Tab-separated table of C-alpha atoms and ligand atoms in Angstrom:
chain	number	residue	atom	x	y	z
A	1	MET	CA	49.374	153.898	190.375
A	2	ASN	CA	46.579	156.936	190.029
A	3	ASP	CA	47.439	159.354	192.793
A	4	SER	CA	44.218	159.658	194.454
A	5	ARG	CA	44.208	163.317	195.044
A	6	GLU	CA	44.411	163.092	190.712
A	7	PRO	CA	41.099	162.629	188.892
A	8	SER	CA	41.040	159.289	187.155
A	9	MET	CA	42.038	159.779	183.509
A	10	LYS	CA	37.706	158.679	182.836
A	11	GLU	CA	36.796	161.685	184.844
A	12	LEU	CA	38.724	163.895	181.757
A	13	ALA	CA	35.841	162.838	179.186
A	14	PRO	CA	32.846	164.420	179.718
A	15	ALA	CA	30.182	163.346	181.790
A	16	ASN	CA	27.732	161.800	178.919
A	17	VAL	CA	30.393	160.080	177.555
A	18	ARG	CA	30.788	158.511	181.003
A	19	ALA	CA	28.019	157.518	181.414
A	20	ILE	CA	26.841	155.324	178.504
A	21	ALA	CA	26.487	151.777	179.126
A	22	PRO	CA	29.392	149.743	176.966
A	23	TYR	CA	27.077	148.450	173.743
A	24	VAL	CA	26.909	143.874	175.342
A	25	PRO	CA	27.904	142.264	171.668
A	26	GLY	CA	26.719	138.211	171.207
A	27	LYS	CA	28.729	135.769	172.807
A	28	PRO	CA	31.981	135.035	170.546
A	29	ILE	CA	32.238	131.440	168.999
A	30	ALA	CA	35.612	131.324	170.225
A	31	GLU	CA	35.081	132.876	173.761
A	32	THR	CA	32.343	130.045	174.679
A	33	ALA	CA	34.450	127.774	173.211
A	34	ARG	CA	37.516	128.841	175.467
A	35	GLU	CA	35.421	128.597	178.176
A	36	LEU	CA	33.538	125.286	177.841
A	37	GLY	CA	36.701	123.475	176.742
A	38	ILE	CA	34.685	122.680	173.582
A	39	ALA	CA	36.028	122.325	170.026
A	40	GLU	CA	34.698	125.847	168.148
A	41	ASP	CA	32.654	123.710	166.105
A	42	ARG	CA	30.905	122.422	168.353
A	43	ILE	CA	29.394	125.728	170.055
A	44	LEU	CA	26.116	126.921	167.846
A	45	LYS	CA	25.952	131.197	167.855
A	46	MET	CA	22.389	132.203	167.133
A	47	ALA	CA	23.157	135.531	169.237
A	48	SER	CA	23.925	138.590	166.367
A	49	ASN	CA	21.273	137.713	163.475
A	50	GLU	CA	24.239	136.632	160.772
A	51	ASN	CA	23.388	134.734	158.570
A	52	PRO	CA	23.583	131.012	158.720
A	53	LEU	CA	24.562	130.344	155.108
A	54	GLY	CA	27.430	131.741	154.928
A	55	PRO	CA	28.579	134.819	152.624
A	56	SER	CA	27.482	135.578	149.504
A	57	PRO	CA	29.975	132.896	147.224
A	58	ALA	CA	30.026	135.990	144.754
A	59	ALA	CA	31.074	137.998	147.907
A	60	LEU	CA	33.795	135.468	148.742
A	61	ALA	CA	35.093	135.686	145.057
A	62	ALA	CA	34.770	139.596	144.311
A	63	ILE	CA	36.949	139.758	147.990
A	64	ARG	CA	39.185	137.137	146.531
A	65	ALA	CA	39.780	139.253	143.351
A	66	ALA	CA	40.309	142.247	145.188
A	67	LEU	CA	43.204	140.769	148.036
A	68	ASP	CA	45.970	141.970	145.883
A	69	ASP	CA	45.740	145.817	145.714
A	70	VAL	CA	44.869	146.159	149.431
A	71	ASN	CA	48.220	147.830	149.095
A	72	TYR	CA	46.112	150.939	147.807
A	73	TYR	CA	44.564	152.650	149.978
A	74	PRO	CA	39.985	151.766	149.358
A	75	ASP	CA	38.234	154.206	146.434
A	76	GLY	CA	36.637	156.427	149.442
A	77	SER	CA	34.216	157.509	147.210
A	78	GLY	CA	32.774	153.930	147.398
A	79	TYR	CA	32.545	154.596	143.084
A	80	ASP	CA	31.694	150.971	141.857
A	81	LEU	CA	29.349	149.704	144.778
A	82	LYS	CA	27.073	153.290	144.247
A	83	VAL	CA	26.980	152.655	141.043
A	84	VAL	CA	25.450	149.192	141.950
A	85	LEU	CA	22.757	150.198	144.918
A	86	SER	CA	21.988	153.604	142.315
A	87	ARG	CA	20.754	150.737	139.880
A	88	LYS	CA	19.124	148.899	142.619
A	89	LEU	CA	17.389	151.512	144.370
A	90	GLY	CA	16.492	153.663	141.750
A	91	VAL	CA	18.659	156.821	143.314
A	92	GLY	CA	21.383	158.667	142.283
A	93	ALA	CA	25.177	158.061	143.799
A	94	ALA	CA	24.736	162.125	145.398
A	95	ASN	CA	21.849	160.240	147.626
A	96	LEU	CA	24.098	157.430	148.942
A	97	VAL	CA	26.476	157.796	151.683
A	98	LEU	CA	28.467	154.534	152.949
A	99	GLY	CA	29.223	153.271	156.414
A	100	ASN	CA	31.444	150.861	158.253
A	101	GLY	CA	28.233	148.672	158.788
A	102	SER	CA	25.060	150.284	159.451
A	103	ASN	CA	26.073	151.658	162.417
A	104	ASP	CA	28.624	153.561	161.446
A	105	VAL	CA	26.015	155.325	158.938
A	106	LEU	CA	23.614	155.483	162.515
A	107	GLU	CA	26.201	157.284	164.239
A	108	LEU	CA	27.162	159.203	161.133
A	109	ALA	CA	23.710	160.999	160.933
A	110	ALA	CA	23.718	161.609	164.609
A	111	ARG	CA	27.649	163.468	164.475
A	112	THR	CA	26.414	165.672	161.141
A	113	PHE	CA	23.284	166.970	162.819
A	114	LEU	CA	22.584	167.176	166.108
A	115	THR	CA	24.634	168.967	168.967
A	116	ARG	CA	24.063	169.121	172.888
A	117	ASP	CA	20.775	171.997	171.611
A	118	ASP	CA	19.259	169.383	170.870
A	119	SER	CA	16.756	166.155	171.211
A	120	ALA	CA	16.740	162.507	169.907
A	121	ILE	CA	14.076	160.593	169.924
A	122	TYR	CA	13.739	156.615	170.019
A	123	SER	CA	11.278	154.103	170.509
A	124	GLN	CA	11.947	151.840	174.102
A	125	HIS	CA	13.262	148.278	172.649
A	126	ALA	CA	14.563	150.676	169.774
A	127	PHE	CA	18.152	149.092	168.872
A	128	MET	CA	21.341	150.106	171.007
A	129	VAL	CA	22.609	152.143	168.946
A	130	TYR	CA	20.647	155.519	168.899
A	131	PRO	CA	20.409	155.961	172.580
A	132	LEU	CA	24.773	155.096	172.662
A	133	ALA	CA	24.710	158.162	169.583
A	134	VAL	CA	23.058	160.124	170.991
A	135	GLN	CA	24.511	159.726	174.602
A	136	ALA	CA	27.836	160.249	172.671
A	137	ILE	CA	26.970	163.580	171.362
A	138	GLY	CA	25.515	164.730	174.909
A	139	ALA	CA	22.358	165.193	173.154
A	140	LYS	CA	18.557	164.790	175.432
A	141	ALA	CA	17.612	161.529	174.551
A	142	ILE	CA	13.283	160.851	174.766
A	143	VAL	CA	12.279	157.164	174.953
A	144	VAL	CA	9.084	156.902	173.406
A	145	PRO	CA	7.124	154.018	175.330
A	146	ALA	CA	6.188	151.241	172.683
A	147	ARG	CA	3.303	149.713	171.823
A	148	ASP	CA	2.687	146.352	171.964
A	149	TYR	CA	6.846	145.646	171.538
A	150	GLY	CA	7.057	147.710	168.809
A	151	ASN	CA	7.161	151.577	167.362
A	152	ASP	CA	4.152	153.190	168.356
A	153	LEU	CA	4.020	156.207	165.413
A	154	ASP	CA	1.654	158.405	166.642
A	155	ALA	CA	3.251	158.734	170.106
A	156	LEU	CA	6.638	159.364	168.253
A	157	ALA	CA	5.366	162.174	166.147
A	158	ALA	CA	3.441	164.101	169.157
A	159	ALA	CA	7.475	163.540	170.980
A	160	VAL	CA	8.777	165.954	168.662
A	161	ARG	CA	9.072	169.094	170.384
A	162	SER	CA	11.023	172.796	169.268
A	163	ASP	CA	14.656	171.422	170.061
A	164	THR	CA	14.017	168.211	168.743
A	165	LYS	CA	16.648	167.073	165.432
A	166	MET	CA	15.830	164.156	165.076
A	167	VAL	CA	13.908	161.048	165.150
A	168	PHE	CA	14.825	157.010	164.564
A	169	VAL	CA	12.794	154.223	163.783
A	170	ALA	CA	13.898	150.920	162.702
A	171	ASN	CA	11.324	148.969	160.685
A	172	PRO	CA	11.476	145.956	161.364
A	173	ASN	CA	12.517	147.188	164.878
A	174	ASN	CA	15.605	145.255	166.857
A	175	PRO	CA	15.411	143.162	169.283
A	176	THR	CA	11.663	142.982	168.897
A	177	GLY	CA	10.958	141.480	165.372
A	178	THR	CA	7.865	144.282	165.126
A	179	PHE	CA	6.960	145.875	161.932
A	180	SER	CA	4.665	148.587	161.074
A	181	PRO	CA	3.157	148.753	157.342
A	182	TRP	CA	4.759	151.272	155.233
A	183	ALA	CA	1.360	153.380	155.345
A	184	GLU	CA	1.978	154.190	157.944
A	185	ILE	CA	5.884	154.784	157.942
A	186	GLU	CA	3.860	157.306	155.387
A	187	ARG	CA	1.529	159.149	157.784
A	188	PHE	CA	4.297	159.420	160.572
A	189	LEU	CA	6.368	160.793	157.873
A	190	ALA	CA	3.492	163.576	156.513
A	191	ARG	CA	3.807	164.378	160.662
A	192	VAL	CA	7.351	165.045	161.345
A	193	PRO	CA	7.998	168.847	160.814
A	194	SER	CA	10.695	168.701	157.621
A	195	ARG	CA	13.409	170.535	160.560
A	196	VAL	CA	13.176	167.269	161.850
A	197	LEU	CA	15.731	164.220	160.527
A	198	VAL	CA	14.009	161.095	160.088
A	199	VAL	CA	16.373	158.140	160.654
A	200	LEU	CA	14.153	154.903	159.384
A	201	ASP	CA	16.500	151.788	159.708
A	202	GLU	CA	15.864	149.229	157.327
A	203	ALA	CA	18.612	146.708	158.034
A	204	TYR	CA	16.433	144.222	158.482
A	205	GLY	CA	14.713	145.286	154.779
A	206	GLU	CA	15.614	142.095	152.634
A	207	TYR	CA	13.689	139.569	155.201
A	208	LEU	CA	10.246	141.275	154.247
A	209	PRO	CA	8.460	139.519	152.091
A	210	ASP	CA	7.516	140.764	148.232
A	211	GLU	CA	4.642	142.835	149.407
A	212	LEU	CA	5.959	144.601	152.052
A	213	ALA	CA	9.076	145.163	149.776
A	214	SER	CA	10.301	148.750	151.240
A	215	PRO	CA	8.852	151.622	148.998
A	216	THR	CA	10.907	154.852	150.772
A	217	ALA	CA	13.923	155.139	148.297
A	218	GLY	CA	11.088	156.766	146.255
A	219	TRP	CA	10.173	158.688	148.955
A	220	LEU	CA	13.273	161.318	149.183
A	221	ALA	CA	11.882	163.993	146.801
A	222	ARG	CA	8.535	164.251	149.737
A	223	PHE	CA	9.819	163.278	152.179
A	224	PRO	CA	13.788	165.073	152.320
A	225	ASN	CA	13.987	164.710	156.172
A	226	LEU	CA	14.478	160.921	155.880
A	227	VAL	CA	17.827	158.896	155.882
A	228	ILE	CA	17.087	155.207	154.809
A	229	SER	CA	19.662	153.582	156.548
A	230	ARG	CA	20.870	149.549	154.900
A	231	THR	CA	23.373	147.425	155.548
A	232	LEU	CA	24.921	144.261	154.635
A	233	SER	CA	25.057	142.783	157.618
A	234	LYS	CA	22.270	140.210	157.322
A	235	ALA	CA	20.969	138.695	154.294
A	236	TYR	CA	24.134	139.566	152.572
A	237	GLY	CA	26.244	137.940	155.170
A	238	LEU	CA	28.994	140.097	155.497
A	239	ALA	CA	28.950	141.537	158.927
A	240	GLY	CA	32.102	140.827	159.604
A	241	LEU	CA	32.925	142.992	156.667
A	242	ARG	CA	30.673	145.978	158.010
A	243	VAL	CA	29.430	147.428	155.066
A	244	GLY	CA	25.681	149.841	155.360
A	245	PHE	CA	25.286	152.642	153.578
A	246	ALA	CA	22.585	155.635	153.598
A	247	VAL	CA	19.870	156.430	151.172
A	248	ALA	CA	18.661	160.334	151.858
A	249	HIS	CA	18.287	163.677	150.325
A	250	PRO	CA	21.599	164.756	148.827
A	251	ASP	CA	21.814	167.664	150.633
A	252	VAL	CA	21.567	165.130	153.440
A	253	ALA	CA	23.910	163.104	152.112
A	254	ASP	CA	27.190	165.578	150.921
A	255	VAL	CA	26.528	166.631	154.748
A	256	MET	CA	27.160	163.306	155.951
A	257	ASN	CA	30.168	162.416	153.443
A	258	ARG	CA	31.501	165.688	154.810
A	259	VAL	CA	31.590	164.370	159.007
A	260	ARG	CA	32.401	160.207	157.458
A	261	GLN	CA	35.880	159.679	157.324
A	262	PRO	CA	37.635	159.318	154.568
A	263	PHE	CA	37.614	155.285	154.131
A	264	ASN	CA	35.794	154.469	155.715
A	265	VAL	CA	34.295	151.609	154.274
A	266	ASN	CA	38.110	149.084	153.062
A	267	HIS	CA	38.421	147.807	149.557
A	268	LEU	CA	37.672	143.603	150.206
A	269	ALA	CA	34.077	145.297	152.156
A	270	LEU	CA	33.550	147.407	148.971
A	271	ALA	CA	33.971	145.061	146.055
A	272	ALA	CA	32.208	142.218	148.192
A	273	ALA	CA	28.834	144.887	148.778
A	274	ALA	CA	28.975	145.083	144.791
A	275	ALA	CA	29.438	141.212	144.242
A	276	ALA	CA	26.723	140.326	146.816
A	277	LEU	CA	23.543	142.605	145.995
A	278	ASP	CA	23.812	141.218	142.395
A	279	ASP	CA	23.595	137.894	144.147
A	280	THR	CA	20.215	137.188	143.563
A	281	ASP	CA	20.020	133.541	144.188
A	282	PHE	CA	22.212	133.789	147.305
A	283	ILE	CA	19.024	136.332	148.887
A	284	ALA	CA	17.056	133.990	147.490
A	285	ARG	CA	18.266	131.344	149.269
A	286	SER	CA	18.817	133.656	152.395
A	287	ARG	CA	14.780	134.841	152.294
A	288	ALA	CA	13.546	131.194	152.041
A	289	MET	CA	15.870	129.871	154.659
A	290	ASN	CA	14.700	132.837	157.106
A	291	ALA	CA	10.623	132.645	156.354
A	292	ALA	CA	10.680	128.871	156.862
A	293	GLY	CA	13.169	128.394	160.235
A	294	LEU	CA	11.115	131.429	161.832
A	295	VAL	CA	7.581	129.214	161.628
A	296	GLN	CA	9.954	126.244	162.435
A	297	LEU	CA	10.884	128.228	165.729
A	298	ALA	CA	7.401	129.682	166.345
A	299	ASP	CA	6.321	126.525	165.859
A	300	GLY	CA	8.441	124.800	168.064
A	301	LEU	CA	8.283	127.981	170.946
A	302	GLY	CA	4.354	127.395	170.439
A	303	ARG	CA	4.448	123.523	171.394
A	304	LEU	CA	6.837	124.702	174.790
A	305	GLY	CA	3.854	126.743	175.042
A	306	LEU	CA	5.893	129.628	175.369
A	307	GLU	CA	4.897	133.772	173.728
A	308	TYR	CA	6.543	135.011	171.268
A	309	ILE	CA	6.935	137.986	169.430
A	310	PRO	CA	5.737	137.935	165.783
A	311	SER	CA	8.943	138.377	164.200
A	312	ARG	CA	9.585	140.073	160.347
A	313	ALA	CA	13.135	139.885	160.497
A	314	ASN	CA	15.720	137.017	160.692
A	315	PHE	CA	15.173	136.335	164.316
A	316	LEU	CA	12.657	136.049	166.889
A	317	THR	CA	12.139	137.025	170.533
A	318	VAL	CA	10.637	135.413	172.987
A	319	ARG	CA	9.609	135.216	176.678
A	320	VAL	CA	11.170	132.547	178.672
A	321	GLY	CA	10.889	133.797	182.226
A	322	ALA	CA	13.889	133.509	184.462
A	323	ALA	CA	15.952	134.039	180.799
A	324	ASP	CA	19.184	134.842	182.391
A	325	ALA	CA	19.149	130.943	183.818
A	326	VAL	CA	17.409	129.521	180.812
A	327	TYR	CA	20.791	131.656	178.830
A	328	ARG	CA	23.308	130.325	180.886
A	329	SER	CA	21.665	127.124	180.646
A	330	MET	CA	22.096	127.011	176.965
A	331	LEU	CA	25.374	128.085	176.822
A	332	ALA	CA	26.608	125.454	179.197
A	333	GLU	CA	25.075	123.028	176.238
A	334	GLY	CA	27.482	125.443	173.666
A	335	VAL	CA	23.643	126.953	172.367
A	336	ILE	CA	24.567	131.141	171.896
A	337	VAL	CA	21.816	133.314	171.728
A	338	ARG	CA	20.523	137.124	173.018
A	339	PRO	CA	19.436	138.149	176.820
A	340	ILE	CA	17.962	141.392	176.283
A	341	ALA	CA	17.748	142.622	179.639
A	342	GLY	CA	19.857	146.066	178.129
A	343	TYR	CA	16.678	146.325	176.312
A	344	GLY	CA	14.104	146.347	178.748
A	345	LEU	CA	13.103	142.367	178.290
A	346	PRO	CA	14.363	140.951	181.748
A	347	GLU	CA	12.349	137.913	180.741
A	348	HIS	CA	13.066	137.813	177.145
A	349	LEU	CA	15.282	136.360	175.108
A	350	ARG	CA	16.386	136.437	171.178
A	351	VAL	CA	17.523	133.558	169.207
A	352	THR	CA	18.508	134.689	165.120
A	353	VAL	CA	16.755	132.717	162.818
A	354	GLY	CA	19.299	129.435	162.148
A	355	LEU	CA	20.003	126.302	159.601
A	356	PRO	CA	17.545	123.769	159.539
A	357	GLU	CA	19.574	121.208	162.157
A	358	HIS	CA	20.142	124.871	164.308
A	359	ASN	CA	16.979	125.747	164.936
A	360	GLU	CA	16.172	122.317	166.380
A	361	ARG	CA	18.809	122.007	168.212
A	362	PHE	CA	18.177	125.473	170.343
A	363	LEU	CA	14.001	124.160	170.814
A	364	GLY	CA	16.131	121.300	172.105
A	365	ALA	CA	18.352	123.259	174.517
A	366	LEU	CA	15.770	125.534	175.446
A	367	ALA	CA	13.388	122.570	176.371
A	368	ARG	CA	15.602	121.437	179.068
A	369	ALA	CA	17.479	124.471	179.723
A	370	LEU	CA	13.151	125.114	180.948
A	371	GLY	CA	12.461	121.840	182.675
A	372	LYS	CA	10.527	120.672	179.687
A	373	ARG	CA	12.127	117.477	178.331
B	1	PLP	C1	18.265	147.428	163.375
B	1	PLP	C2	19.458	147.110	163.667
B	1	PLP	N1	20.542	148.445	162.482
B	1	PLP	C3	21.604	149.022	162.862
B	1	PLP	C4	22.578	147.114	162.443
B	1	PLP	C5	23.425	147.063	162.323
B	1	PLP	O1	24.370	146.832	161.415
B	1	PLP	P1	25.595	146.995	160.854
B	1	PLP	O2	26.045	147.934	161.795
B	1	PLP	O3	25.908	145.936	160.913
B	1	PLP	O4	25.138	147.104	159.588
B	1	PLP	C6	21.749	146.391	163.519
B	1	PLP	C7	22.523	145.151	163.576
B	1	PLP	O5	21.958	144.503	164.609
B	1	PLP	C8	20.334	146.205	163.773
B	1	PLP	O6	19.371	145.025	164.664
């Protein structure tokens, strides 16, 4: 029992750490099945922007081949994975920082560069990990109002102060799916002073159509303050393995690599990621499935008379009104979506694009939850 005269153990943590709001992930399938008393295979999870096609088959084969070596520490330099990334992105190994998911990369950027004396900027409705990473350090957070649910790049640039060290921009953004044309991002980078790092989070970049493919890796010579963050969790189907990476100027990558835990990406994840990046057939299928799914969901939501935010990612955010009640009602049918009140959107739900039958089941459950069927 705690002696009431003693401070609680929590108070040993600094106030900025105690004030961190815990990250609430999508509700797990196993937990939902337990609560509903039904089999896990009857649960449909469309809550965490995972790939409904499963993992890349090439990645699975690579994991099987790598299994016998897990008694060894992984290659802390990630040599083989960096060879593939360098070839794909047209950058050198010195431009790369590997992460335990891109969460790790985002947090690493904050830990490497921010101090309590600095401020960091991000948008309203921005990905939750930015406030978390900034607050853990005790740096000041500047939250800029969104425009049409997305990044207001002019306002973000105008918010830079003399103590600002970092700006986070997700493109496309999560949880809104909004996208800023690359030319606007380029103009934004030209406006931000080079003493301010711009962390450009491209977690959903693979889902962009060819004509909107990201050109940003080619901008590093011009913008040495640019840190591009990418992930294998989404289109490559490896969320459970945790692999992401940053592409940055060699000086930026060098200091981030010093702060990085030496073995932050495990052996199986390294092998799987290298194979997945070259699995062009799987990526093509993921992208085609997603594009068709976005249309299917948008059509269905339109038929239900619901307003949704046009999305360039692998999810769609829809205004349903009493989102918490709708979420619970769908959950009772075994359909898990994502409430996003924590992102300042209490009337919206976010749904991850699924296979055609998933999208259909989601639309049916949503219609019933809204009393429309
Ligand atoms: C915008 C954005 N960035 C980064 C991530 C982190 O993904 P991971 O750590 O799995 O790479 C996510 C995951 O949802 C995301 O939505």
